[in-house]
Coordinates of C-alpha atoms in Angstrom, one line a residue:
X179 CA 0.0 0.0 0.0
X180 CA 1.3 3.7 -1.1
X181 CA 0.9 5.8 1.8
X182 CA 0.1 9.1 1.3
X183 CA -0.1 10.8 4.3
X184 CA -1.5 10.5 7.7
X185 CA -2.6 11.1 10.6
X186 CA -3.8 9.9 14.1
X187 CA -7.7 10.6 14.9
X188 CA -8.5 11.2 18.5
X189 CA -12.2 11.9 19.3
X190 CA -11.9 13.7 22.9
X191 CA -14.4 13.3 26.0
X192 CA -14.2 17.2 25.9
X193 CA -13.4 18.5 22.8
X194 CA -12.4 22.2 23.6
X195 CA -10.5 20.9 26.8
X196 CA -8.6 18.8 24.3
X197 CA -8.0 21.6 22.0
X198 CA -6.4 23.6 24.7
X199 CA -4.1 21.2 25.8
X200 CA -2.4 20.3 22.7
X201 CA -2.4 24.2 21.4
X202 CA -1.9 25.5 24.2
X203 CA -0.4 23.4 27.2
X204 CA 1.8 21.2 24.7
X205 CA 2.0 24.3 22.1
X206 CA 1.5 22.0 19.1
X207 CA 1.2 24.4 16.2
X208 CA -2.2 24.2 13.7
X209 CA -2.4 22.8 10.2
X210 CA -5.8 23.3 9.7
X211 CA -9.1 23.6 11.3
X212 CA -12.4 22.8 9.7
X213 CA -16.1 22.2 10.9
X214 CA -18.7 24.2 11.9
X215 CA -17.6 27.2 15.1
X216 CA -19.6 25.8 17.1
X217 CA -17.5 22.4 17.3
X218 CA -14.6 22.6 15.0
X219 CA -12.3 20.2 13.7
X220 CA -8.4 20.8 14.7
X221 CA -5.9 19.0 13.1
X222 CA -2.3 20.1 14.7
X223 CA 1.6 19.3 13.4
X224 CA 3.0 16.4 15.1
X225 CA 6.5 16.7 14.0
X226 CA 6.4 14.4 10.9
X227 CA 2.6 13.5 10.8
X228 CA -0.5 15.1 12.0
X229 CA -3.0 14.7 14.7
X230 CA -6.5 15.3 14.3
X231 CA -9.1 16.5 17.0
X232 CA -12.8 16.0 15.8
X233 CA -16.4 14.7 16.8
X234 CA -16.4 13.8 20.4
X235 CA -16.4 10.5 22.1
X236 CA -19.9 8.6 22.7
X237 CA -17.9 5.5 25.0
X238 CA -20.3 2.9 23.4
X239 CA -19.0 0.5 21.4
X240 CA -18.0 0.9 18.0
X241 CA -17.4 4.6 19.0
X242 CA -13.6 4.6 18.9
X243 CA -11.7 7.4 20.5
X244 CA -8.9 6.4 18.6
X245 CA -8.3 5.9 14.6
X246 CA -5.1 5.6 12.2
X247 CA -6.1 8.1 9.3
X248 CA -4.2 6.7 6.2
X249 CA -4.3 8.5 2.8
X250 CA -4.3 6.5 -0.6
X251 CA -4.2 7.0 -4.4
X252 CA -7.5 4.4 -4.9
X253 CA -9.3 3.3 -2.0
X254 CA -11.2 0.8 -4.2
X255 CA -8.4 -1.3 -5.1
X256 CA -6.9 -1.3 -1.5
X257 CA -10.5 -2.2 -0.5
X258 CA -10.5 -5.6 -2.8
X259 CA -7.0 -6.2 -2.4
X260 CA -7.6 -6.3 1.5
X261 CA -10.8 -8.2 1.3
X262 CA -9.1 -10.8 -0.4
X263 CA -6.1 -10.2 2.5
X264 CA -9.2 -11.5 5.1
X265 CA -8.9 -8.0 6.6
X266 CA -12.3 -6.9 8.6
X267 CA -14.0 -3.9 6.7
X268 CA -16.0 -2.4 9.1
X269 CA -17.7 -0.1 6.7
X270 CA -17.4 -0.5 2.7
X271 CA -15.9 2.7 0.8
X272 CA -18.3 5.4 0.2
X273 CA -18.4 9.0 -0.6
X274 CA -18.3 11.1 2.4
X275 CA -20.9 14.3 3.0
X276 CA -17.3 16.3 3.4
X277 CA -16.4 15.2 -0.3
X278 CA -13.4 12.4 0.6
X279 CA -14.2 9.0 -0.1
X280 CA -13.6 6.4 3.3
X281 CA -12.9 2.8 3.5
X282 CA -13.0 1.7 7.4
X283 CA -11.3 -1.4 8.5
X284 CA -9.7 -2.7 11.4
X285 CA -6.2 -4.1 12.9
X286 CA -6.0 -7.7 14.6
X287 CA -6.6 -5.8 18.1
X288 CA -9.8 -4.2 16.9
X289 CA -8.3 -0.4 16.3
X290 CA -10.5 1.3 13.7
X291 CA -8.1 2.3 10.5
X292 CA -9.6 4.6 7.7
X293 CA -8.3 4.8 4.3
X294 CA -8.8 7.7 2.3
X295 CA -8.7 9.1 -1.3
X296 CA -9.2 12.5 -1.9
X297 CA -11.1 13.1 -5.5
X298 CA -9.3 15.3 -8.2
X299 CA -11.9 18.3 -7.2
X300 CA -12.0 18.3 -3.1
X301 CA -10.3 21.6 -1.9
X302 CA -7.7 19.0 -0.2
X303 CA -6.3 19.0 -3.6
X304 CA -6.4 22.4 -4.6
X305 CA -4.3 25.5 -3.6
X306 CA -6.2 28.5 -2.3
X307 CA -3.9 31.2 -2.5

């Protein structure tokens, strides 16, 4: 598999108490942030990769707190190559409402991995300046 990029996914208990810490207590700088103002999205430099502060944790199951975010050229191909692997897909590709297409599957422990493709025409891909 052709890796991308990626980043680590943590859905916090209390989101804006998480967002402090890492900004501020840690002093991780931002990438990006995204989401409504109410309850945004933070995704903040980890030295060589990214981590990623969105949604808030439920505690039920199949709510994970944690997730391994991995970007790749064609998410259908991985998606049949790992199927035939035996890997568990916990939820087939699909186009997301935020415009990236998801593939979720999991690791022998049970820790939720999503792979991503980003279409040609999702801002992702283009430069805003």
């Amino acid at each position: 598999m052709e890796v991308l990029s990626s980043r680590v996914l943590l859905r916090p208990r209390d989101p804006e108490r998480s967002r402090r810490f890492y900004a501020e207590t840690l002093g991780l700088a931002v990438y990006r942030e995204f989401g409504p103002p109410e309850q945004p999205g933070t995704v903040f430099f980890l030295g060589q990769g990214l981590l990623e502060l969105s949604g808030t944790a439920q505690g039920g199951a199949g709510d994970p707190a944690f997730s391994l975010w991995l970007q790749v050229r064609d998410v259908a191909r991985e998606e049949r190559r790992l199927r035939q692997a035996g890997v568990t897909v916990l939820r087939e590709a699909r186009k997301e409402p935020w415009g990236l297409i998801e593939l979720w599957i999991e690791d022998p422990d049970g820790h939720r991995i999503v792979l991503v493709e980003v279409p040609a025409d999702h801002p992702l891909r283009r430069d805003t300046r």
